[in-house]
Structures are given as structure tokens and as C-alpha cells.
């Protein structure tokens, strides 16, 4: 017997999210290209399968962080244009037909040299700093763009920047204003490129919807689906994480549970043992805070989360049995646990929950599943 920890990925829900974003963009602006961000193994959902599903929908571009992610996609037969966000790879870009994002002059010069050597013209995107403080051309911006534009065999196809606080309209407008100034400058140089700055959260700001957008988290059903936002799209979480109860123990009042004895039974209790722990991305900070769903009901996590095991209180769910399904992330009957819930309990963000939990669980891909009524 082996440990059961499964991340079920609903590819139909992914496709629905993609099309929801697409129609939203159409209603705002006519045609806007979508660069689907699938870095970090598609936020823990499996980049290969997610890319295949999006490619079948005619996604314009896929966006990865590093060259090796793009290579793995090409090896599995993905043909879509792939943008590499954060890498200085030179040779592989040509061999695998990829589009690098250029963030400094030296990188551009090296790519140009290789393009000339191969007799190829390389499409590139330029990353410009407007307030993220991470990566992008930031010194002598205009003259650097000019220098890059004059390099041989480099074709500037896109120009991009990144929002650092998209939920703050005032700050976002400042970043957009900077970016538009750059656009005017580049257009005066006679360069025709397409422009993109919006991540998922940026979609709430009309001015951020330029020629293309780069949603990541929204594709996986988070970020814009909560009410109380400026826009609320009907996005569906696509990952469910499940395990099975390994053991149920009948304990009297006064028994300490797990390391540090942070929880002591306050009554005669049924304590379930679940084979998931912080080594699976079930954060230790969820100790005594989170819930798991058993038989449609929420059971509180009790005591510290261990490396491979977590204990839950099943005293109120007396019908529970060993090998019952445990939903760690997902919903069943009226109970639901979202990545936002786990993030709140753990003091982090849904992105970290998804990338962490998706990591070690065995992935199973399904099409369809139950309809959400939104
Ligand atoms: C990760 C990333 C995105 C996607 O961000 P979300 O918040 O997940 O939509 C877009 N652009 C860049 C440059 C990124 O690094």
C-alpha cells in the first residue's frame, strides 16, 4: 500500500476560466492577446497538461520563468509561442524557437550576435521597469531601448512591464503612465510592438488592458473570483487535494497531540491521522488553525503539523472510518476549503498554497466535474 495524496486538476474548469477571461477582455477592448502564465509548473497544476489544454483553446502565448520549463514543454510537443520571463539563455532560445524577455543591454547584444551567426531574426520582448523593482531595463531607459532596437537581427515584438500593487488604483495608474510614455517614445522611433503590463489583478483596471495581458492566478480560479473586488469574474478553482484517513484513535480527555503538546484533548475524542505534512506543502503554520473535510463536514487540525502526518479532530464526525476520503483543498457537499482559506490560516497567499500543495501530490487530470452555479 502506498500513501494516498492526490491533486485532482479539472482541465474543463481551466478552459472555462480561460474563456471567461477572454470574453471579459472582449467586452472591454475587442481583441487583446492572452499570455497565459504557467511558471512554477503552472502554479503547481502541471505545466504540460495545462499548456496542452490552453493550446487547444488557441492561447496566444505561454509564459514561463526559465528556459528549462520551456524546453520541457517543447519536448512534450507544445507548439505555442513561449515567452521566457527571467532567463539569460542564448542558444536554446534559437534551438527551441522561444521568445526571450530582454532585461538588459548585454543580454540583447549576446542574443543579437547569436542571431546573426545563425542568420535568423529573433523576436524579443523588452521588459521595462516602472515600479516593480525586480527585473527590467531601469537605467537610461530611452537610450537603452534605442541601442537594442539598432542591434542586428533582433525584432522587438513586444514591450512589457509588471504591476507591483495592482489592487492599488492610484499606484497602478502611475506605473501605467510611465509605461505609456515609453510607448510614445518607442512608437516615435517607428517601432511597431505590442504592449502588456497587466497580471490577473491588473485586469480590474481598464487602462492596464493594453494589446495583451498576462494572467496567471486567475486561470487557476483565484485572484478575481471573490466578491468585494472591483470586478468579480466567475472563475473556478481547478485543483482539489485529497488524502485518506490513515488511522482513527479513540482518546480520553487530557491526551496531548503531536510535537510540543500544543493541543490537549478536552473531552473523549476521535482523532484522525492524515498522511500529509509540511513536506507536502501543508504548511506547519496551519497547525491548530486549518480544517479538512471528511464526509462533507469540516474537521479542525489539532496539534502541530508534522513532516508527513497531520492530526484532525473527528469527534463531531463519529461516522468517519479509516480510509475515508479527506479533502484538504476543495469542496464536498456544503463544506469548502479554498486556497484563499488555507492562505489566510497560514498567513500567506493562494499562490504559495497552490504551488506548494501541487508539488508533491500525485496529479490526476479530469475533464468536467460538477458545475458551479455562478
Ligand atoms: C507571475 C507573473 C504574472 C502572472 O501574475 P498573476 O498575479 O498570477 O496573474 C504576470 N507577469 C509576470 C512578469 C509574472 O512574473
PDB file of C-alpha atoms in Angstrom, residues 146-357:
ATOM      1  CA  UNK A 146      17.309  52.737 -28.841  1.00  0.00           C
ATOM      2  CA  UNK A 147      20.521  50.712 -28.654  1.00  0.00           C
ATOM      3  CA  UNK A 148      18.630  47.431 -28.508  1.00  0.00           C
ATOM      4  CA  UNK A 149      16.427  48.473 -31.407  1.00  0.00           C
ATOM      5  CA  UNK A 150      19.508  49.116 -33.517  1.00  0.00           C
ATOM      6  CA  UNK A 151      21.024  45.668 -32.883  1.00  0.00           C
ATOM      7  CA  UNK A 152      21.149  43.378 -35.886  1.00  0.00           C
ATOM      8  CA  UNK A 153      18.663  40.525 -36.296  1.00  0.00           C
ATOM      9  CA  UNK A 154      16.617  41.450 -33.231  1.00  0.00           C
ATOM     10  CA  UNK A 155      12.960  42.272 -33.770  1.00  0.00           C
ATOM     11  CA  UNK A 156      11.154  43.949 -30.885  1.00  0.00           C
ATOM     12  CA  UNK A 157       7.797  42.207 -30.940  1.00  0.00           C
ATOM     13  CA  UNK A 158       6.574  43.223 -27.502  1.00  0.00           C
ATOM     14  CA  UNK A 159       7.241  45.657 -24.708  1.00  0.00           C
ATOM     15  CA  UNK A 160       6.209  44.850 -21.191  1.00  0.00           C
ATOM     16  CA  UNK A 161       6.271  45.945 -17.588  1.00  0.00           C
ATOM     17  CA  UNK A 162       4.867  44.489 -14.384  1.00  0.00           C
ATOM     18  CA  UNK A 163       2.464  45.861 -11.755  1.00  0.00           C
ATOM     19  CA  UNK A 164       3.655  45.702  -8.166  1.00  0.00           C
ATOM     20  CA  UNK A 165       0.393  46.545  -6.396  1.00  0.00           C
ATOM     21  CA  UNK A 166      -2.402  46.088  -8.894  1.00  0.00           C
ATOM     22  CA  UNK A 167      -5.079  46.378  -6.214  1.00  0.00           C
ATOM     23  CA  UNK A 168      -3.973  49.977  -5.600  1.00  0.00           C
ATOM     24  CA  UNK A 169      -5.509  52.035  -8.414  1.00  0.00           C
ATOM     25  CA  UNK A 170      -3.547  55.193  -7.737  1.00  0.00           C
ATOM     26  CA  UNK A 171      -0.149  53.488  -7.798  1.00  0.00           C
ATOM     27  CA  UNK A 172      -1.147  51.346 -10.765  1.00  0.00           C
ATOM     28  CA  UNK A 173      -2.089  54.457 -12.766  1.00  0.00           C
ATOM     29  CA  UNK A 174       1.369  55.877 -12.039  1.00  0.00           C
ATOM     30  CA  UNK A 175       3.005  52.736 -13.394  1.00  0.00           C
ATOM     31  CA  UNK A 176       0.741  52.800 -16.444  1.00  0.00           C
ATOM     32  CA  UNK A 177       1.518  56.485 -17.119  1.00  0.00           C
ATOM     33  CA  UNK A 178       5.242  55.712 -17.112  1.00  0.00           C
ATOM     34  CA  UNK A 179       4.669  52.795 -19.430  1.00  0.00           C
ATOM     35  CA  UNK A 180       2.574  54.877 -21.858  1.00  0.00           C
ATOM     36  CA  UNK A 181       5.369  57.457 -22.048  1.00  0.00           C
ATOM     37  CA  UNK A 182       7.724  54.683 -23.062  1.00  0.00           C
ATOM     38  CA  UNK A 183       5.200  53.523 -25.619  1.00  0.00           C
ATOM     39  CA  UNK A 184       5.012  57.002 -27.162  1.00  0.00           C
ATOM     40  CA  UNK A 185       8.791  57.168 -27.351  1.00  0.00           C
ATOM     41  CA  UNK A 186       9.127  53.761 -28.968  1.00  0.00           C
ATOM     42  CA  UNK A 187       6.346  54.499 -31.442  1.00  0.00           C
ATOM     43  CA  UNK A 188       8.118  57.711 -32.443  1.00  0.00           C
ATOM     44  CA  UNK A 189      11.130  55.569 -33.274  1.00  0.00           C
ATOM     45  CA  UNK A 190       8.914  53.795 -35.780  1.00  0.00           C
ATOM     46  CA  UNK A 191       8.883  50.501 -33.902  1.00  0.00           C
ATOM     47  CA  UNK A 192       5.614  48.621 -34.015  1.00  0.00           C
ATOM     48  CA  UNK A 193       5.352  46.371 -30.989  1.00  0.00           C
ATOM     49  CA  UNK A 194       2.544  45.200 -28.754  1.00  0.00           C
ATOM     50  CA  UNK A 195       2.368  46.257 -25.137  1.00  0.00           C
ATOM     51  CA  UNK A 196       1.461  44.404 -21.954  1.00  0.00           C
ATOM     52  CA  UNK A 197       1.533  45.212 -18.247  1.00  0.00           C
ATOM     53  CA  UNK A 198      -1.467  43.531 -16.568  1.00  0.00           C
ATOM     54  CA  UNK A 199      -1.272  40.421 -14.407  1.00  0.00           C
ATOM     55  CA  UNK A 200      -4.546  38.924 -13.140  1.00  0.00           C
ATOM     56  CA  UNK A 201      -5.161  41.644 -10.577  1.00  0.00           C
ATOM     57  CA  UNK A 202      -4.389  44.255 -13.252  1.00  0.00           C
ATOM     58  CA  UNK A 203      -7.487  43.198 -15.194  1.00  0.00           C
ATOM     59  CA  UNK A 204      -9.634  45.298 -12.855  1.00  0.00           C
ATOM     60  CA  UNK A 205      -8.023  48.464 -14.219  1.00  0.00           C
ATOM     61  CA  UNK A 206      -9.264  49.225 -17.744  1.00  0.00           C
ATOM     62  CA  UNK A 207      -6.179  51.293 -18.543  1.00  0.00           C
ATOM     63  CA  UNK A 208      -3.961  48.264 -17.835  1.00  0.00           C
ATOM     64  CA  UNK A 209      -5.628  46.223 -20.553  1.00  0.00           C
ATOM     65  CA  UNK A 210      -3.363  47.009 -23.483  1.00  0.00           C
ATOM     66  CA  UNK A 211      -2.583  44.864 -26.545  1.00  0.00           C
ATOM     67  CA  UNK A 212      -2.001  41.813 -24.376  1.00  0.00           C
ATOM     68  CA  UNK A 213      -2.431  40.703 -20.756  1.00  0.00           C
ATOM     69  CA  UNK A 214      -0.584  38.136 -18.654  1.00  0.00           C
ATOM     70  CA  UNK A 215      -2.970  36.347 -16.295  1.00  0.00           C
ATOM     71  CA  UNK A 216      -1.608  33.604 -14.060  1.00  0.00           C
ATOM     72  CA  UNK A 217      -3.558  33.029 -10.850  1.00  0.00           C
ATOM     73  CA  UNK A 218      -6.932  33.852 -12.478  1.00  0.00           C
ATOM     74  CA  UNK A 219      -6.548  30.873 -14.839  1.00  0.00           C
ATOM     75  CA  UNK A 220      -6.342  28.631 -11.799  1.00  0.00           C
ATOM     76  CA  UNK A 221      -9.519  30.130 -10.342  1.00  0.00           C
ATOM     77  CA  UNK A 222      -8.202  32.660  -7.852  1.00  0.00           C
ATOM     78  CA  UNK A 223      -7.456  36.344  -7.616  1.00  0.00           C
ATOM     79  CA  UNK A 224     -10.580  37.830  -9.184  1.00  0.00           C
ATOM     80  CA  UNK A 225     -13.331  35.498  -8.109  1.00  0.00           C
ATOM     81  CA  UNK A 226     -14.113  36.919  -4.708  1.00  0.00           C
ATOM     82  CA  UNK A 227     -16.954  39.327  -4.241  1.00  0.00           C
ATOM     83  CA  UNK A 228     -15.899  42.674  -2.841  1.00  0.00           C
ATOM     84  CA  UNK A 229     -13.464  43.170  -5.726  1.00  0.00           C
ATOM     85  CA  UNK A 230     -13.799  45.844  -8.365  1.00  0.00           C
ATOM     86  CA  UNK A 231     -14.677  43.074 -10.779  1.00  0.00           C
ATOM     87  CA  UNK A 232     -15.790  39.607  -9.883  1.00  0.00           C
ATOM     88  CA  UNK A 233     -15.452  37.029 -12.633  1.00  0.00           C
ATOM     89  CA  UNK A 234     -16.930  33.573 -12.401  1.00  0.00           C
ATOM     90  CA  UNK A 235     -13.619  31.785 -12.022  1.00  0.00           C
ATOM     91  CA  UNK A 236     -13.497  28.247 -10.702  1.00  0.00           C
ATOM     92  CA  UNK A 237     -10.702  26.768  -8.624  1.00  0.00           C
ATOM     93  CA  UNK A 238      -9.333  23.878 -10.646  1.00  0.00           C
ATOM     94  CA  UNK A 239      -7.318  21.999  -8.018  1.00  0.00           C
ATOM     95  CA  UNK A 240      -8.721  19.643  -5.379  1.00  0.00           C
ATOM     96  CA  UNK A 241      -6.282  17.988  -2.991  1.00  0.00           C
ATOM     97  CA  UNK A 242      -7.348  14.767  -1.314  1.00  0.00           C
ATOM     98  CA  UNK A 243      -5.965  12.178   1.019  1.00  0.00           C
ATOM     99  CA  UNK A 244      -7.341   9.253   3.036  1.00  0.00           C
ATOM    100  CA  UNK A 245      -7.546   8.739   6.773  1.00  0.00           C
ATOM    101  CA  UNK A 246      -4.610   6.560   7.836  1.00  0.00           C
ATOM    102  CA  UNK A 247      -5.839   5.884  11.350  1.00  0.00           C
ATOM    103  CA  UNK A 248      -8.533   6.928  13.839  1.00  0.00           C
ATOM    104  CA  UNK A 249      -7.710   6.845  17.521  1.00  0.00           C
ATOM    105  CA  UNK A 250     -10.146   6.917  20.423  1.00  0.00           C
ATOM    106  CA  UNK A 251      -8.605   9.074  23.131  1.00  0.00           C
ATOM    107  CA  UNK A 252      -9.826  10.195  26.557  1.00  0.00           C
ATOM    108  CA  UNK A 253      -9.763  13.764  27.819  1.00  0.00           C
ATOM    109  CA  UNK A 254      -6.302  15.147  28.655  1.00  0.00           C
ATOM    110  CA  UNK A 255      -4.164  13.494  25.945  1.00  0.00           C
ATOM    111  CA  UNK A 256      -1.582  15.707  24.203  1.00  0.00           C
ATOM    112  CA  UNK A 257      -1.442  15.580  20.410  1.00  0.00           C
ATOM    113  CA  UNK A 258       1.758  15.969  18.350  1.00  0.00           C
ATOM    114  CA  UNK A 259       5.055  17.812  18.890  1.00  0.00           C
ATOM    115  CA  UNK A 260       5.143  20.444  21.556  1.00  0.00           C
ATOM    116  CA  UNK A 261       1.803  19.261  23.020  1.00  0.00           C
ATOM    117  CA  UNK A 262       0.132  22.399  21.645  1.00  0.00           C
ATOM    118  CA  UNK A 263      -3.245  20.647  21.689  1.00  0.00           C
ATOM    119  CA  UNK A 264      -4.627  18.519  24.523  1.00  0.00           C
ATOM    120  CA  UNK A 265      -7.970  16.716  24.146  1.00  0.00           C
ATOM    121  CA  UNK A 266     -10.687  18.469  26.130  1.00  0.00           C
ATOM    122  CA  UNK A 267     -13.127  15.543  26.012  1.00  0.00           C
ATOM    123  CA  UNK A 268     -13.299  11.923  24.933  1.00  0.00           C
ATOM    124  CA  UNK A 269     -12.121  12.357  21.342  1.00  0.00           C
ATOM    125  CA  UNK A 270     -11.762  10.696  17.981  1.00  0.00           C
ATOM    126  CA  UNK A 271      -8.509  11.828  16.443  1.00  0.00           C
ATOM    127  CA  UNK A 272      -7.838  11.102  12.772  1.00  0.00           C
ATOM    128  CA  UNK A 273      -4.332  10.809  11.330  1.00  0.00           C
ATOM    129  CA  UNK A 274      -3.899  12.076   7.756  1.00  0.00           C
ATOM    130  CA  UNK A 275      -0.777  11.260   5.692  1.00  0.00           C
ATOM    131  CA  UNK A 276       0.021  14.800   4.609  1.00  0.00           C
ATOM    132  CA  UNK A 277       2.500  17.146   6.236  1.00  0.00           C
ATOM    133  CA  UNK A 278       4.717  20.133   5.729  1.00  0.00           C
ATOM    134  CA  UNK A 279       6.975  18.161   3.383  1.00  0.00           C
ATOM    135  CA  UNK A 280       3.934  18.073   1.080  1.00  0.00           C
ATOM    136  CA  UNK A 281       3.471  21.818   1.252  1.00  0.00           C
ATOM    137  CA  UNK A 282       0.881  21.566   4.019  1.00  0.00           C
ATOM    138  CA  UNK A 283       2.452  24.371   5.989  1.00  0.00           C
ATOM    139  CA  UNK A 284       3.415  23.959   9.618  1.00  0.00           C
ATOM    140  CA  UNK A 285       1.764  27.339  10.219  1.00  0.00           C
ATOM    141  CA  UNK A 286      -1.583  25.574   9.622  1.00  0.00           C
ATOM    142  CA  UNK A 287      -1.135  23.814  12.998  1.00  0.00           C
ATOM    143  CA  UNK A 288      -4.233  24.257  15.189  1.00  0.00           C
ATOM    144  CA  UNK A 289      -5.727  26.647  12.600  1.00  0.00           C
ATOM    145  CA  UNK A 290      -6.839  24.811   9.473  1.00  0.00           C
ATOM    146  CA  UNK A 291      -9.652  22.387   8.692  1.00  0.00           C
ATOM    147  CA  UNK A 292     -10.008  19.335   6.456  1.00  0.00           C
ATOM    148  CA  UNK A 293     -13.269  17.956   5.084  1.00  0.00           C
ATOM    149  CA  UNK A 294     -14.412  14.444   5.997  1.00  0.00           C
ATOM    150  CA  UNK A 295     -17.851  13.138   4.953  1.00  0.00           C
ATOM    151  CA  UNK A 296     -18.929  16.637   3.966  1.00  0.00           C
ATOM    152  CA  UNK A 297     -18.023  18.154   7.338  1.00  0.00           C
ATOM    153  CA  UNK A 298     -15.116  20.273   8.484  1.00  0.00           C
ATOM    154  CA  UNK A 299     -12.697  18.718  10.949  1.00  0.00           C
ATOM    155  CA  UNK A 300     -10.201  21.014  12.710  1.00  0.00           C
ATOM    156  CA  UNK A 301      -6.480  20.340  12.517  1.00  0.00           C
ATOM    157  CA  UNK A 302      -5.251  19.664  16.045  1.00  0.00           C
ATOM    158  CA  UNK A 303      -1.673  19.893  17.253  1.00  0.00           C
ATOM    159  CA  UNK A 304       1.360  20.679  15.133  1.00  0.00           C
ATOM    160  CA  UNK A 305       1.501  19.645  11.509  1.00  0.00           C
ATOM    161  CA  UNK A 306       4.357  17.095  11.195  1.00  0.00           C
ATOM    162  CA  UNK A 307       6.607  16.349   8.223  1.00  0.00           C
ATOM    163  CA  UNK A 308       4.366  13.615   6.792  1.00  0.00           C
ATOM    164  CA  UNK A 309       1.354  13.499   9.105  1.00  0.00           C
ATOM    165  CA  UNK A 310      -1.378  15.802  10.394  1.00  0.00           C
ATOM    166  CA  UNK A 311      -4.000  15.081  13.040  1.00  0.00           C
ATOM    167  CA  UNK A 312      -7.653  16.175  12.809  1.00  0.00           C
ATOM    168  CA  UNK A 313     -10.440  16.123  15.379  1.00  0.00           C
ATOM    169  CA  UNK A 314     -13.207  13.767  14.212  1.00  0.00           C
ATOM    170  CA  UNK A 315     -15.170  13.782  17.461  1.00  0.00           C
ATOM    171  CA  UNK A 316     -18.110  15.545  15.763  1.00  0.00           C
ATOM    172  CA  UNK A 317     -17.904  13.210  12.749  1.00  0.00           C
ATOM    173  CA  UNK A 318     -18.423   9.885  14.508  1.00  0.00           C
ATOM    174  CA  UNK A 319     -19.306   8.064  11.299  1.00  0.00           C
ATOM    175  CA  UNK A 320     -15.770   8.612   9.946  1.00  0.00           C
ATOM    176  CA  UNK A 321     -13.782   5.484   9.155  1.00  0.00           C
ATOM    177  CA  UNK A 322     -10.174   4.614   8.337  1.00  0.00           C
ATOM    178  CA  UNK A 323      -9.552   5.127   4.581  1.00  0.00           C
ATOM    179  CA  UNK A 324     -12.314   7.716   4.293  1.00  0.00           C
ATOM    180  CA  UNK A 325     -11.554  10.462   1.812  1.00  0.00           C
ATOM    181  CA  UNK A 326     -10.152  13.668   3.312  1.00  0.00           C
ATOM    182  CA  UNK A 327     -10.408  16.872   1.320  1.00  0.00           C
ATOM    183  CA  UNK A 328      -7.513  19.154   2.111  1.00  0.00           C
ATOM    184  CA  UNK A 329      -8.310  21.724  -0.582  1.00  0.00           C
ATOM    185  CA  UNK A 330     -11.650  21.672  -2.351  1.00  0.00           C
ATOM    186  CA  UNK A 331     -15.309  21.181  -1.556  1.00  0.00           C
ATOM    187  CA  UNK A 332     -17.775  18.460  -0.748  1.00  0.00           C
ATOM    188  CA  UNK A 333     -21.497  18.904  -0.055  1.00  0.00           C
ATOM    189  CA  UNK A 334     -21.785  22.270   1.727  1.00  0.00           C
ATOM    190  CA  UNK A 335     -18.248  22.372   3.043  1.00  0.00           C
ATOM    191  CA  UNK A 336     -15.473  24.047   1.144  1.00  0.00           C
ATOM    192  CA  UNK A 337     -11.837  24.930   1.723  1.00  0.00           C
ATOM    193  CA  UNK A 338     -10.263  27.247  -0.821  1.00  0.00           C
ATOM    194  CA  UNK A 339      -6.623  28.155  -1.385  1.00  0.00           C
ATOM    195  CA  UNK A 340      -7.591  31.585  -0.019  1.00  0.00           C
ATOM    196  CA  UNK A 341      -8.811  29.932   3.211  1.00  0.00           C
ATOM    197  CA  UNK A 342      -5.593  27.951   3.605  1.00  0.00           C
ATOM    198  CA  UNK A 343      -3.595  31.071   2.777  1.00  0.00           C
ATOM    199  CA  UNK A 344      -5.406  33.053   5.436  1.00  0.00           C
ATOM    200  CA  UNK A 345      -4.915  30.349   8.066  1.00  0.00           C
ATOM    201  CA  UNK A 346      -1.233  30.062   7.193  1.00  0.00           C
ATOM    202  CA  UNK A 347      -0.566  33.784   6.786  1.00  0.00           C
ATOM    203  CA  UNK A 348       0.345  33.589   3.114  1.00  0.00           C
ATOM    204  CA  UNK A 349      -1.242  33.933  -0.344  1.00  0.00           C
ATOM    205  CA  UNK A 350      -3.149  31.489  -2.551  1.00  0.00           C
ATOM    206  CA  UNK A 351      -0.179  31.355  -4.954  1.00  0.00           C
ATOM    207  CA  UNK A 352       2.046  29.787  -2.308  1.00  0.00           C
ATOM    208  CA  UNK A 353      -0.648  27.338  -1.240  1.00  0.00           C
ATOM    209  CA  UNK A 354      -1.200  26.117  -4.814  1.00  0.00           C
ATOM    210  CA  UNK A 355       2.459  25.846  -5.790  1.00  0.00           C
ATOM    211  CA  UNK A 356       3.288  24.100  -2.520  1.00  0.00           C
ATOM    212  CA  UNK A 357       0.423  21.603  -2.394  1.00  0.00           C
TER     213      UNK A 357
END
